[in-house]
PDB file of C-alpha atoms in Angstrom:
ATOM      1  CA  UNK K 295       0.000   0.000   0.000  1.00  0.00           C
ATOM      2  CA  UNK K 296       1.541   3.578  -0.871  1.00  0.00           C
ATOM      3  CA  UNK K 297       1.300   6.547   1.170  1.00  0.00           C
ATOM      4  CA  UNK K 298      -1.350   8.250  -0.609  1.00  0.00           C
ATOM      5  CA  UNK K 299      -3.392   4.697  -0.311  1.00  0.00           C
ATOM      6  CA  UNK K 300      -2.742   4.664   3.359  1.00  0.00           C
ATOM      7  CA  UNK K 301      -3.818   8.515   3.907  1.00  0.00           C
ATOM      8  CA  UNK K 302      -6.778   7.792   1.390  1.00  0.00           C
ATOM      9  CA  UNK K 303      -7.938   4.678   3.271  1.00  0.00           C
ATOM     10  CA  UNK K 304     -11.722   4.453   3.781  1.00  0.00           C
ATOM     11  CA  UNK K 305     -11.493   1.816   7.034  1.00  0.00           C
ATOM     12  CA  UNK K 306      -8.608   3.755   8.633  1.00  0.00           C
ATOM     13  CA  UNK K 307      -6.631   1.339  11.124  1.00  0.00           C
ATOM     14  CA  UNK K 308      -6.148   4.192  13.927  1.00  0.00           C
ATOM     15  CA  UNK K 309      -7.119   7.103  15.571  1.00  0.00           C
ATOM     16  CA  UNK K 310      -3.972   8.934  13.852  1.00  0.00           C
ATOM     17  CA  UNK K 311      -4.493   7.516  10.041  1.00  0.00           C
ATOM     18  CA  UNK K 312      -8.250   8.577  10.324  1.00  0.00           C
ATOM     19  CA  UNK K 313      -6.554  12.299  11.084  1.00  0.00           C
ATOM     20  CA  UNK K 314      -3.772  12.471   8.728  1.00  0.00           C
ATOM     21  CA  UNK K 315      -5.899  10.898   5.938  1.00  0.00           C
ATOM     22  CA  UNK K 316      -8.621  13.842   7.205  1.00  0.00           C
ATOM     23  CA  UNK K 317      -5.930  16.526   6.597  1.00  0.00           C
ATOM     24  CA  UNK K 318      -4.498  15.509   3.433  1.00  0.00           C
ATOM     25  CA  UNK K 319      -7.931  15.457   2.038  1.00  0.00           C
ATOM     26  CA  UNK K 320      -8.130  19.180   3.107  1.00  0.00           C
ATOM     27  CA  UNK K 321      -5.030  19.688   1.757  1.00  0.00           C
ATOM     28  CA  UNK K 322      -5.961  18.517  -1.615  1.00  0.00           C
ATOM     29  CA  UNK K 323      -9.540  19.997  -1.571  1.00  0.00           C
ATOM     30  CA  UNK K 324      -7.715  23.141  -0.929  1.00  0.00           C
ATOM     31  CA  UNK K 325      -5.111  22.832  -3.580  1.00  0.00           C
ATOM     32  CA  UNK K 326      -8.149  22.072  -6.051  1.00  0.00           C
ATOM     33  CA  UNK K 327      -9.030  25.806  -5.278  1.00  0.00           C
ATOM     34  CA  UNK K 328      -6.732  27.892  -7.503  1.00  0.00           C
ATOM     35  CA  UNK K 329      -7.450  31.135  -5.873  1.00  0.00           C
ATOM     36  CA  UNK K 330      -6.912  29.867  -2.570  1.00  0.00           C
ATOM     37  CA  UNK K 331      -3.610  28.783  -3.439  1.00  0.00           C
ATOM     38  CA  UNK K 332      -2.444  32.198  -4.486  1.00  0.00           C
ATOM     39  CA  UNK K 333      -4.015  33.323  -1.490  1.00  0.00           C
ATOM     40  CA  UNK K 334      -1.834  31.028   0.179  1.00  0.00           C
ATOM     41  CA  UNK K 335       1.015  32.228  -1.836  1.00  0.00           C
ATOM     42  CA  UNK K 336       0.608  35.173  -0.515  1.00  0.00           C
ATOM     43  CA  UNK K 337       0.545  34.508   3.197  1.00  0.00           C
ATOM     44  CA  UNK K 338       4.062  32.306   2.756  1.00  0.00           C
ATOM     45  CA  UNK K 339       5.585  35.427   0.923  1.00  0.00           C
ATOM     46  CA  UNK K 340       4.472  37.218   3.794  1.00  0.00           C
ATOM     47  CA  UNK K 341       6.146  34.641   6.495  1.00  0.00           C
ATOM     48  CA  UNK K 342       9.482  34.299   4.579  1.00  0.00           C
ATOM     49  CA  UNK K 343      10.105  37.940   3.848  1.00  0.00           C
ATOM     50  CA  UNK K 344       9.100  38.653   7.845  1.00  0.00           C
ATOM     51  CA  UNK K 345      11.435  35.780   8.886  1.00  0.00           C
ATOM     52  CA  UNK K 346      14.400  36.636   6.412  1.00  0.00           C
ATOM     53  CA  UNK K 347      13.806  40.375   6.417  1.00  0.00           C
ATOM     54  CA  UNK K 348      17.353  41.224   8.338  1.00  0.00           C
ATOM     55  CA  UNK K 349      19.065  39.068   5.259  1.00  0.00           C
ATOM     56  CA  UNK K 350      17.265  40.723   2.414  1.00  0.00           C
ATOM     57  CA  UNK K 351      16.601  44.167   3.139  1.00  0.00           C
ATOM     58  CA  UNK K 352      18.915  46.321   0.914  1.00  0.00           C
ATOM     59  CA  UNK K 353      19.410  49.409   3.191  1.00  0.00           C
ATOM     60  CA  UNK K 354      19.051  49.918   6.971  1.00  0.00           C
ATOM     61  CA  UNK K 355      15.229  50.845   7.831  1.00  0.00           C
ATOM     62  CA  UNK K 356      15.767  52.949  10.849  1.00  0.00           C
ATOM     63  CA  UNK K 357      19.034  54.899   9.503  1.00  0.00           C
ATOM     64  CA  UNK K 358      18.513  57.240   6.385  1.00  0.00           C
ATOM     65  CA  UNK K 359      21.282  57.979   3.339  1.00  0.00           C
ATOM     66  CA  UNK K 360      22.008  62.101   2.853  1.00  0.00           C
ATOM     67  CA  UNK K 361      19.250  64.073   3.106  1.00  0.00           C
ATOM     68  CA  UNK K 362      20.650  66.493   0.284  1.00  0.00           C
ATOM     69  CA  UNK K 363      21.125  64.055  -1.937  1.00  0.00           C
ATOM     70  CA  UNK K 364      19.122  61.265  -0.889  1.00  0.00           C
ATOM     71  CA  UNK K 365      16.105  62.590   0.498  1.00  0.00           C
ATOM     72  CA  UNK K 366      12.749  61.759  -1.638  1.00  0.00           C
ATOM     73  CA  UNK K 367      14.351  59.592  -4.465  1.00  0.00           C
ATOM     74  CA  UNK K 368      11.952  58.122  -6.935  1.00  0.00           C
ATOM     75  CA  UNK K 369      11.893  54.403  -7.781  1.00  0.00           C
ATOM     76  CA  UNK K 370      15.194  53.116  -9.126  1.00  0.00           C
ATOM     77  CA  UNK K 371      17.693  50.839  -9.199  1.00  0.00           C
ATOM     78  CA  UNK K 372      19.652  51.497  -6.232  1.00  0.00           C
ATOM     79  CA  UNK K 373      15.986  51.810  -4.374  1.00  0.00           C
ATOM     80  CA  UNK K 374      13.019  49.641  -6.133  1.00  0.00           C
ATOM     81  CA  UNK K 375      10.552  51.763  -3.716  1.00  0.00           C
ATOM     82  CA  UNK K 376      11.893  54.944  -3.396  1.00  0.00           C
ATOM     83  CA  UNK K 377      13.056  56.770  -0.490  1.00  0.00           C
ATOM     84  CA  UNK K 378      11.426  58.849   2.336  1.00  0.00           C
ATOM     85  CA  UNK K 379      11.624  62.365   3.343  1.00  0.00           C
ATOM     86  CA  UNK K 380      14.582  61.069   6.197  1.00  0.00           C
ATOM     87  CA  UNK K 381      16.350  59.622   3.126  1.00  0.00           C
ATOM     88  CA  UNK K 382      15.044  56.016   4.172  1.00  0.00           C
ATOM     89  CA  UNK K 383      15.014  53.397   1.663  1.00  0.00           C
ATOM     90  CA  UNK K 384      11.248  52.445   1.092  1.00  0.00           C
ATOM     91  CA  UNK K 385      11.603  49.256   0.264  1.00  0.00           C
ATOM     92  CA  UNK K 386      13.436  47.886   3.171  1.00  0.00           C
ATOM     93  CA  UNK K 387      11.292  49.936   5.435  1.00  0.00           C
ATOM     94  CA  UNK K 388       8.476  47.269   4.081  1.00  0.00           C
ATOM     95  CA  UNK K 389      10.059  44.561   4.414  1.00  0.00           C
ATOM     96  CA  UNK K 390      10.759  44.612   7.876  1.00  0.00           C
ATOM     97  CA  UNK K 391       7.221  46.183   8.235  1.00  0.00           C
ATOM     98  CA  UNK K 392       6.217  42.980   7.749  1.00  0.00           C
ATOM     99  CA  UNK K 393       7.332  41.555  10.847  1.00  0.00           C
ATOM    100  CA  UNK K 394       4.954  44.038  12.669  1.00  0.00           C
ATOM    101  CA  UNK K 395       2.949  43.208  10.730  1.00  0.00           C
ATOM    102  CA  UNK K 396       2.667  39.382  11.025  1.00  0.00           C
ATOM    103  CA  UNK K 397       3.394  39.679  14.683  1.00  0.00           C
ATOM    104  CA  UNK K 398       0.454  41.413  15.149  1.00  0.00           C
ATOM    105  CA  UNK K 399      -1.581  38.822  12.852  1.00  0.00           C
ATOM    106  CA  UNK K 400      -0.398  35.897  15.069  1.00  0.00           C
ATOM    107  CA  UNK K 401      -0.621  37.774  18.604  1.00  0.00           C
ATOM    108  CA  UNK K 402      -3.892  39.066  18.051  1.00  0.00           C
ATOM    109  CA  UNK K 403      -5.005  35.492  16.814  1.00  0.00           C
ATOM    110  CA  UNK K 404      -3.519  33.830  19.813  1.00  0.00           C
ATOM    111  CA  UNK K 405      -5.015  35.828  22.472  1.00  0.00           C
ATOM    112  CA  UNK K 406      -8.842  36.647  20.814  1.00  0.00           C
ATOM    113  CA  UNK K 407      -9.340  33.005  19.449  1.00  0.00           C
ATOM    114  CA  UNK K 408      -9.114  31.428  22.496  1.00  0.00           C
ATOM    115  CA  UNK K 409     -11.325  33.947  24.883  1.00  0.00           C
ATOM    116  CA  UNK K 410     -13.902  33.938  21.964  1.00  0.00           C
ATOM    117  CA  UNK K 411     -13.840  29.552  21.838  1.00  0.00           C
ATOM    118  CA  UNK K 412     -14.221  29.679  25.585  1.00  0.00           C
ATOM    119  CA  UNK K 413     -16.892  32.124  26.180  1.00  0.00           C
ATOM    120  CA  UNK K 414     -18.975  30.990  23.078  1.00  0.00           C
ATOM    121  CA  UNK K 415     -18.636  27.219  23.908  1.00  0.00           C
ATOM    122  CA  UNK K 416     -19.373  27.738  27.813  1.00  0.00           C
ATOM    123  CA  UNK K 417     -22.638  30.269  27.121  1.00  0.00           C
ATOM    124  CA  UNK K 418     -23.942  27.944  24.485  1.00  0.00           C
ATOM    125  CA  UNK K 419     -23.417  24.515  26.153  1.00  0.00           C
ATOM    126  CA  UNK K 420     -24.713  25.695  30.058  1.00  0.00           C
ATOM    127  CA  UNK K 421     -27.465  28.445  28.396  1.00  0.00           C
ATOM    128  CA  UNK K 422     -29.880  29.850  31.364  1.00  0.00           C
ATOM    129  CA  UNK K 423     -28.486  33.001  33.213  1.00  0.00           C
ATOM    130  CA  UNK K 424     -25.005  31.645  32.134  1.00  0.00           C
ATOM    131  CA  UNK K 425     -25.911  32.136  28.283  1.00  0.00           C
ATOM    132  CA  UNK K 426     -27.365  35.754  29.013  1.00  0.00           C
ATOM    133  CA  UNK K 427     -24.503  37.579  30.837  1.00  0.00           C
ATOM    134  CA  UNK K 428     -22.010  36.233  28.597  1.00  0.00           C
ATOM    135  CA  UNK K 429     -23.912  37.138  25.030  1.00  0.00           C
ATOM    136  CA  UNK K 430     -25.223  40.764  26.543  1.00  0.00           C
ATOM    137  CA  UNK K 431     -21.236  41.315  27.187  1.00  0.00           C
ATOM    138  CA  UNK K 432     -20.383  39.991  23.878  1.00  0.00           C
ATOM    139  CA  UNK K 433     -23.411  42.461  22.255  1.00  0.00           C
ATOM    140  CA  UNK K 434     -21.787  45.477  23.785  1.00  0.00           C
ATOM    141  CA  UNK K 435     -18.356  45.088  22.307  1.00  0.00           C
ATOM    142  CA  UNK K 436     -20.280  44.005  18.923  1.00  0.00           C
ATOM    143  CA  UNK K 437     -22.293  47.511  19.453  1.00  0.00           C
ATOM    144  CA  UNK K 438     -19.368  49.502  18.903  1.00  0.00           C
ATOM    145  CA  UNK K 439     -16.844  49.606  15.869  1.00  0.00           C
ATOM    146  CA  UNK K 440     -14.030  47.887  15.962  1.00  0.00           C
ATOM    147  CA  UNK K 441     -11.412  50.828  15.298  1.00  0.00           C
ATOM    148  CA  UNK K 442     -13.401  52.984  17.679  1.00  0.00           C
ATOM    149  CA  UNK K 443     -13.317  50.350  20.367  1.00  0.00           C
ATOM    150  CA  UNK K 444      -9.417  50.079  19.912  1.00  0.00           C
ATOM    151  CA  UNK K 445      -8.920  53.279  19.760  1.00  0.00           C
ATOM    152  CA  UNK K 446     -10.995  54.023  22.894  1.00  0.00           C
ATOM    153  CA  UNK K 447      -8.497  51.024  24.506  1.00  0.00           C
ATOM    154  CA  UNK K 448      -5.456  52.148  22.994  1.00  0.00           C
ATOM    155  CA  UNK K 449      -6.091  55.787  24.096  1.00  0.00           C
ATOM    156  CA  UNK K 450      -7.016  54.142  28.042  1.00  0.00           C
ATOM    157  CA  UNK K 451      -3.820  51.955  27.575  1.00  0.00           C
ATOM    158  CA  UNK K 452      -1.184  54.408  25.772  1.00  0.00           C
ATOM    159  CA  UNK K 453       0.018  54.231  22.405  1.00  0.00           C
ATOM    160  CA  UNK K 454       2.601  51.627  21.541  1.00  0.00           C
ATOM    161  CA  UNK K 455       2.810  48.431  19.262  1.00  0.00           C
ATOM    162  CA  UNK K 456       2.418  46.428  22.480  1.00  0.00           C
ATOM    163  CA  UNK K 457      -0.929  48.179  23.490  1.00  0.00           C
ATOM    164  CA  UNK K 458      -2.077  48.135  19.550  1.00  0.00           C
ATOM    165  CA  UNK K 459      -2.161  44.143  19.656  1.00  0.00           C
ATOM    166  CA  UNK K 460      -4.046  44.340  23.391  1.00  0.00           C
ATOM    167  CA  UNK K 461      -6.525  46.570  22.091  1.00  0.00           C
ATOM    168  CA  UNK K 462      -6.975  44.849  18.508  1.00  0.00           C
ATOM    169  CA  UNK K 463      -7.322  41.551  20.547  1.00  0.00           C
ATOM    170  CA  UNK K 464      -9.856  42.764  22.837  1.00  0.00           C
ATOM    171  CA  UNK K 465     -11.986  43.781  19.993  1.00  0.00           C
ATOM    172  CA  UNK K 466     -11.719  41.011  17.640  1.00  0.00           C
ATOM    173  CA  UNK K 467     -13.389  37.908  20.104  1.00  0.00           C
ATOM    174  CA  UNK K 468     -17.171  38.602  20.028  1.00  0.00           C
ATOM    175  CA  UNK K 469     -17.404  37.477  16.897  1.00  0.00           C
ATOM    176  CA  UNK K 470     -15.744  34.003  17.162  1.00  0.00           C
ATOM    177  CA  UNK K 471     -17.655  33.579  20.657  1.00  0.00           C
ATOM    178  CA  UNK K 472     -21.186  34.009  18.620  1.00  0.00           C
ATOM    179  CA  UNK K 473     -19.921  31.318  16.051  1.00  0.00           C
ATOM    180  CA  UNK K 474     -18.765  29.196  18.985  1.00  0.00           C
ATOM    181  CA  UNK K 475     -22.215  29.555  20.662  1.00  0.00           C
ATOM    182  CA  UNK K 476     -24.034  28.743  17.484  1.00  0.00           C
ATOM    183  CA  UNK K 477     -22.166  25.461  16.819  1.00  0.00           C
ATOM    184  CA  UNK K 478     -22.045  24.842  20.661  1.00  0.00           C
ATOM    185  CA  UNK K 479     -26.035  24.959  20.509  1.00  0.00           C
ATOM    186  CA  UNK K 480     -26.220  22.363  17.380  1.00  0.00           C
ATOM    187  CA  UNK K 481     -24.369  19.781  19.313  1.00  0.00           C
ATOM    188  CA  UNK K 482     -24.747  20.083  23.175  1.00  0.00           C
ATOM    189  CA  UNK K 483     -27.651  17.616  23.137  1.00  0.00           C
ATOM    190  CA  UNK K 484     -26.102  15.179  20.579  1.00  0.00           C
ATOM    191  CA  UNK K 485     -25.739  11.404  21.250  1.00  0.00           C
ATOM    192  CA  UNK K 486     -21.946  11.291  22.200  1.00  0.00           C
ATOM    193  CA  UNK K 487     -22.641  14.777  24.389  1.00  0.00           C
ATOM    194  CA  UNK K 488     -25.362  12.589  26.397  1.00  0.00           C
ATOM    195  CA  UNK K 489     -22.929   9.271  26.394  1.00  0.00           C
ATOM    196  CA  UNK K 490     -20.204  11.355  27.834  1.00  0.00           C
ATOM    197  CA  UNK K 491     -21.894  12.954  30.573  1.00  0.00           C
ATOM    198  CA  UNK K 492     -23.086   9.163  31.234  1.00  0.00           C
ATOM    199  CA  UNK K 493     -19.653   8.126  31.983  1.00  0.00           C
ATOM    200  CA  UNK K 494     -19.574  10.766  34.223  1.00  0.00           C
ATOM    201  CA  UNK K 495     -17.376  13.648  32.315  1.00  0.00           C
ATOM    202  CA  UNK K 496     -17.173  16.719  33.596  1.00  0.00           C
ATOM    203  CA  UNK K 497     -18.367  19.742  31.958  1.00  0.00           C
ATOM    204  CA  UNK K 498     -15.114  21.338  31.362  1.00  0.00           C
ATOM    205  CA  UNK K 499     -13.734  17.888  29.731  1.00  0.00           C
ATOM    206  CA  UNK K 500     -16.810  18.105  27.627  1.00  0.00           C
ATOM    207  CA  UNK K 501     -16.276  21.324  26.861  1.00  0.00           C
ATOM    208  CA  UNK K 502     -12.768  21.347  25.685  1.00  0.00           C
ATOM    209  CA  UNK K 503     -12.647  17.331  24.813  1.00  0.00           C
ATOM    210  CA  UNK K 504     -16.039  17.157  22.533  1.00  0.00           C
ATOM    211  CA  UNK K 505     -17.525  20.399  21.930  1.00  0.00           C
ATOM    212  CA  UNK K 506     -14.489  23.063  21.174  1.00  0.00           C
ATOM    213  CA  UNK K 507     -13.074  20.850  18.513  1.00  0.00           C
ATOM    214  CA  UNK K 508     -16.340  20.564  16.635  1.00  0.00           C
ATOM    215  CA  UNK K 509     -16.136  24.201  16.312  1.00  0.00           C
ATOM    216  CA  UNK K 510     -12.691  24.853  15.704  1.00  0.00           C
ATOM    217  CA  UNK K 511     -13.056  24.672  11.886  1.00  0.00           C
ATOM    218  CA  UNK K 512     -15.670  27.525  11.444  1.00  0.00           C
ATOM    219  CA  UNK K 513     -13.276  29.262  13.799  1.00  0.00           C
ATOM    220  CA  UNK K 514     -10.308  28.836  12.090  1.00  0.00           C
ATOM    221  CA  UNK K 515     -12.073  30.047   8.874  1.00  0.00           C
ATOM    222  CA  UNK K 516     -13.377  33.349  10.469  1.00  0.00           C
ATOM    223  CA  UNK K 517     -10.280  34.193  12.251  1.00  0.00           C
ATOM    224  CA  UNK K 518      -8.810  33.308   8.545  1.00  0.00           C
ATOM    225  CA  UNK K 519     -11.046  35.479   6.942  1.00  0.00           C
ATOM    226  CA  UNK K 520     -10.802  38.567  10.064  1.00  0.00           C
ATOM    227  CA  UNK K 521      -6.879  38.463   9.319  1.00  0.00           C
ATOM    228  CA  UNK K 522      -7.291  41.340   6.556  1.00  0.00           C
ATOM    229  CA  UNK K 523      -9.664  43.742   9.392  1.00  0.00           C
ATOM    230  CA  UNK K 524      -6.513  43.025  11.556  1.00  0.00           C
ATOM    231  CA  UNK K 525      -4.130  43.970   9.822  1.00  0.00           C
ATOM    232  CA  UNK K 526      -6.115  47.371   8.267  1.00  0.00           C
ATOM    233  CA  UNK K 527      -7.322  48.137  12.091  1.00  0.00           C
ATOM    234  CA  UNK K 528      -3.731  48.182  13.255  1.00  0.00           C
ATOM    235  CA  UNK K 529      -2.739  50.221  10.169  1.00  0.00           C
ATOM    236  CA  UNK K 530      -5.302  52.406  10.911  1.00  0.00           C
ATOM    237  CA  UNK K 531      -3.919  53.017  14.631  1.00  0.00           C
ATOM    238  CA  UNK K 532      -0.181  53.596  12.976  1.00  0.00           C
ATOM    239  CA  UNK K 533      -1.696  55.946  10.928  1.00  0.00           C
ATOM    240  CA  UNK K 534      -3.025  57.923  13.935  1.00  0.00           C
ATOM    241  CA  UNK K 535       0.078  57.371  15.435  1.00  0.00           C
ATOM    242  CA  UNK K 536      -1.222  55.033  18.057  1.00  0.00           C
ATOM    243  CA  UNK K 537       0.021  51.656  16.882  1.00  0.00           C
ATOM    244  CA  UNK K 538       4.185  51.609  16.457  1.00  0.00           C
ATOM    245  CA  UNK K 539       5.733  54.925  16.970  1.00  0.00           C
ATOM    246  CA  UNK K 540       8.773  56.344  15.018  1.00  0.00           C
ATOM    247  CA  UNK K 541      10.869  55.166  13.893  1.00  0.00           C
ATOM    248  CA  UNK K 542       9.621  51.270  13.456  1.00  0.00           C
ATOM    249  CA  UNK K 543       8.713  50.602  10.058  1.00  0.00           C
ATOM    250  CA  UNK K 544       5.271  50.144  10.489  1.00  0.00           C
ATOM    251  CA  UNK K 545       3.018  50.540   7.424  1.00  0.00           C
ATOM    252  CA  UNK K 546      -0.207  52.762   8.603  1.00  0.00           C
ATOM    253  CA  UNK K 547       2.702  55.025  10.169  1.00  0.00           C
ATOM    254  CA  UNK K 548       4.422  54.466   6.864  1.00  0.00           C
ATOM    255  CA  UNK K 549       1.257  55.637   5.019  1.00  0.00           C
ATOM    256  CA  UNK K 550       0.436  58.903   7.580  1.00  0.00           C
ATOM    257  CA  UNK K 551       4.631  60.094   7.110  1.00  0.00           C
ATOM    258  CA  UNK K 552       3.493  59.891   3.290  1.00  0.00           C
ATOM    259  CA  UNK K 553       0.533  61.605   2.759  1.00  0.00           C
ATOM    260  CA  UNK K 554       2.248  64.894   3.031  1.00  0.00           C
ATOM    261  CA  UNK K 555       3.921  64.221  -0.421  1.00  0.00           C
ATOM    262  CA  UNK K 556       1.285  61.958  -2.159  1.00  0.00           C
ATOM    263  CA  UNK K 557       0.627  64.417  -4.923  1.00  0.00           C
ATOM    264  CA  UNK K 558       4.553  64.656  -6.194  1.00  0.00           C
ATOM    265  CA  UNK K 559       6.063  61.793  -4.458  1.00  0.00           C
ATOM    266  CA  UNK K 560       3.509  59.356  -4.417  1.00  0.00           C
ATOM    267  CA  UNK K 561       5.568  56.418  -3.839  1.00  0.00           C
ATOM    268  CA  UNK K 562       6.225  57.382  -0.207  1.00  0.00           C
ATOM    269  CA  UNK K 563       2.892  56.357   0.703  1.00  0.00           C
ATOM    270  CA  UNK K 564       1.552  54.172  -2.304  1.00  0.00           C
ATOM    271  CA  UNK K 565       4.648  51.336  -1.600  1.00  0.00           C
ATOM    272  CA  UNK K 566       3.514  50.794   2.091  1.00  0.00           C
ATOM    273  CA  UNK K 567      -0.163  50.951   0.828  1.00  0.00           C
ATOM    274  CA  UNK K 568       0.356  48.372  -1.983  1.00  0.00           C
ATOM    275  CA  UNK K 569       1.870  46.136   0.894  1.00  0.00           C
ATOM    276  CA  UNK K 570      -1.284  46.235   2.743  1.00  0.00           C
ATOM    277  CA  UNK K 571      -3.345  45.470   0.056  1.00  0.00           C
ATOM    278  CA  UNK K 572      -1.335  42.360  -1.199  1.00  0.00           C
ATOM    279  CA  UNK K 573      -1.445  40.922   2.423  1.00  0.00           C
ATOM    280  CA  UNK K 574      -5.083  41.848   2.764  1.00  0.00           C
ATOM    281  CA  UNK K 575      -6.002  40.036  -0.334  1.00  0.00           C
ATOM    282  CA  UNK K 576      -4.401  37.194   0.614  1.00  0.00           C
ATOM    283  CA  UNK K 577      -5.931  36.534   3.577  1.00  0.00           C
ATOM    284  CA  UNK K 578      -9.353  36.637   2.042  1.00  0.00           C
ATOM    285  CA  UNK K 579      -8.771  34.401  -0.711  1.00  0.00           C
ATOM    286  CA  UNK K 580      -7.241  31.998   1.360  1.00  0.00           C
ATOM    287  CA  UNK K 581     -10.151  32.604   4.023  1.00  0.00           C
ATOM    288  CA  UNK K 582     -12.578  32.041   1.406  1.00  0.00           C
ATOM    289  CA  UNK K 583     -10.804  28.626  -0.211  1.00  0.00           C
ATOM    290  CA  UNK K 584     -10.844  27.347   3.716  1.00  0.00           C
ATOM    291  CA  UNK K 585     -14.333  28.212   4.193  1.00  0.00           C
ATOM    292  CA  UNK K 586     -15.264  26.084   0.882  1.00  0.00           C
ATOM    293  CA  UNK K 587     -12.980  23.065   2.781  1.00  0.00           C
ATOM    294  CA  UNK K 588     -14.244  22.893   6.298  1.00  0.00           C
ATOM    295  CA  UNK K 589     -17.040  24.631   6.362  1.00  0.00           C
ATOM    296  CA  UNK K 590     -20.010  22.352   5.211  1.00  0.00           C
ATOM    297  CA  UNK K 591     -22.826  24.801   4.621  1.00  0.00           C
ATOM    298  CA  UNK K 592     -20.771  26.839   2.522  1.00  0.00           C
ATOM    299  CA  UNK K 593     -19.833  24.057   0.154  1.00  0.00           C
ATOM    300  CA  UNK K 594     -21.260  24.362  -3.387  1.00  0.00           C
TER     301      UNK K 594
END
């Protein structure tokens, strides 16, 4: 039997064939979905220019050339991107903008996936008076918007890269505990639910054994798909100068030190712009191919 026979196997022999045979059908479902891959493109360009960025950034991005002779160079050559007003070379500045950038990504993932999983799963599998302080809290951070809300935090907290992510993070759960409660409500009186709390499981091993890995997957395709409103939120805060201050090579602070100049130099602010839109986009698409692969309902 090959590999691909063994993944592919319809009477899987274990608990771990029956998983990796699950994946790699993902995977290939995926990789059917040609848009998704470029998506996915994108993200990996993303990770390996954040990861090599000391190695293959041309120029330093804090220290600037001459400013007489140096200072607001077009595209060339010597700089693909341009340069800045403080005789910075553009281009490097963006590539080790994207560290921020995927740091934030990642943090903000970390911390708001997991508070919106556990207070989604635990109002939707206890419901009562459990179910109602837990969704009226959730329907007052859903009330306001999401860059108002972090600025409102960010403003409380101080501004800083540090406090950008906090505030981002605190913003971005609601959603994922609504789509936690609405799976957790589908399943809580299922069969196995019933047969484990026969054998006497506790509700938190139910909660984290059973239910949260049933709705991991619509999770995982919202937080996907909320990757782009993360990263424009905390570009938005740069821009106000309430994300990364001077002189990291953020891209919304990028952008605001730009827009001064966008009519003759336009490539101070357009470069750092472009950025954001190329990681935005692919985030969606590969939001969107992931929702087509674990997400029943929205099959076609």
């Amino acid at each position: 039997m090959t590999r691909t026979e063994w993944l592919l196997s319809e009477e899987p022999a274990s608990r771990r064939q029956a998983r990796l045979g699950q994946a790699y059908r993902t995977w290939l479902a995926l990789k059917a979905n040609r848009l998704a891959m470029v998506g996915l493109g994108l993200v990996l360009a993303l990770i390996a220019v954040a990861i090599l960025a000391p190695w293959i950034a041309p120029h330093d991005p804090i220290v600037g050339g001459d400013l007489r002779a140096d200072r607001l160079l077009p595209p060339s050559w010597a700089h693909p991107m341009g340069t800045d007003d403080l005789a910075r070379d553009i281009l490097s500045r963006v590539i080790h903008g994207s560290r921020l950038t995927l740091m934030v990504v990642v943090l903000v993932a970390v911390i708001a996936t997991p508070i919106g999983l556990a207070i989604g799963t635990t109002a939707g599998y206890f419901g009562g008076w459990v179910d109602t302080v837990l969704m009226r809290a959730t329907d007052i951070f859903l009330a306001f918007p999401r860059l108002i809300l972090a600025l409102a935090f960010v403003a409380a907290l101080g501004p800083g890269i540090e406090n950008a992510i906090i505030a981002i993070a605190l913003t971005s759960w609601p959603p994922y505990a609504r789509l936690a409660r609405a799976e957790t409500l589908t399943i809580r009186d299922s069969d196995f639910i019933n047969a484990a709390r026969l054998q006497g499981a506790s509700a938190p091993r139910i909660l984290w054994g059973h239910v949260t890995p049933l709705c991991l997957s619509s999770v995982i395709v919202r937080v996907t798909l909320d990757m782009a409103g993360i990263i424009l939120t905390a570009a938005g805060l740069g821009f106000l100068g309430l994300g990364a201050q001077p002189p990291q090579p953020e891209w919304g602070a990028m952008i605001a030190g730009g827009r001064r100049f966008i009519i003759d130099q336009w490539w101070v602010a357009t470069m750092p712009g472009l950025a954001i839109f190329a990681v935005s986009l692919g985030f969606n698409l590969l939001g969107d191919g992931l929702r087509d692969v674990l997400d029943p309902k929205a099959r076609k």
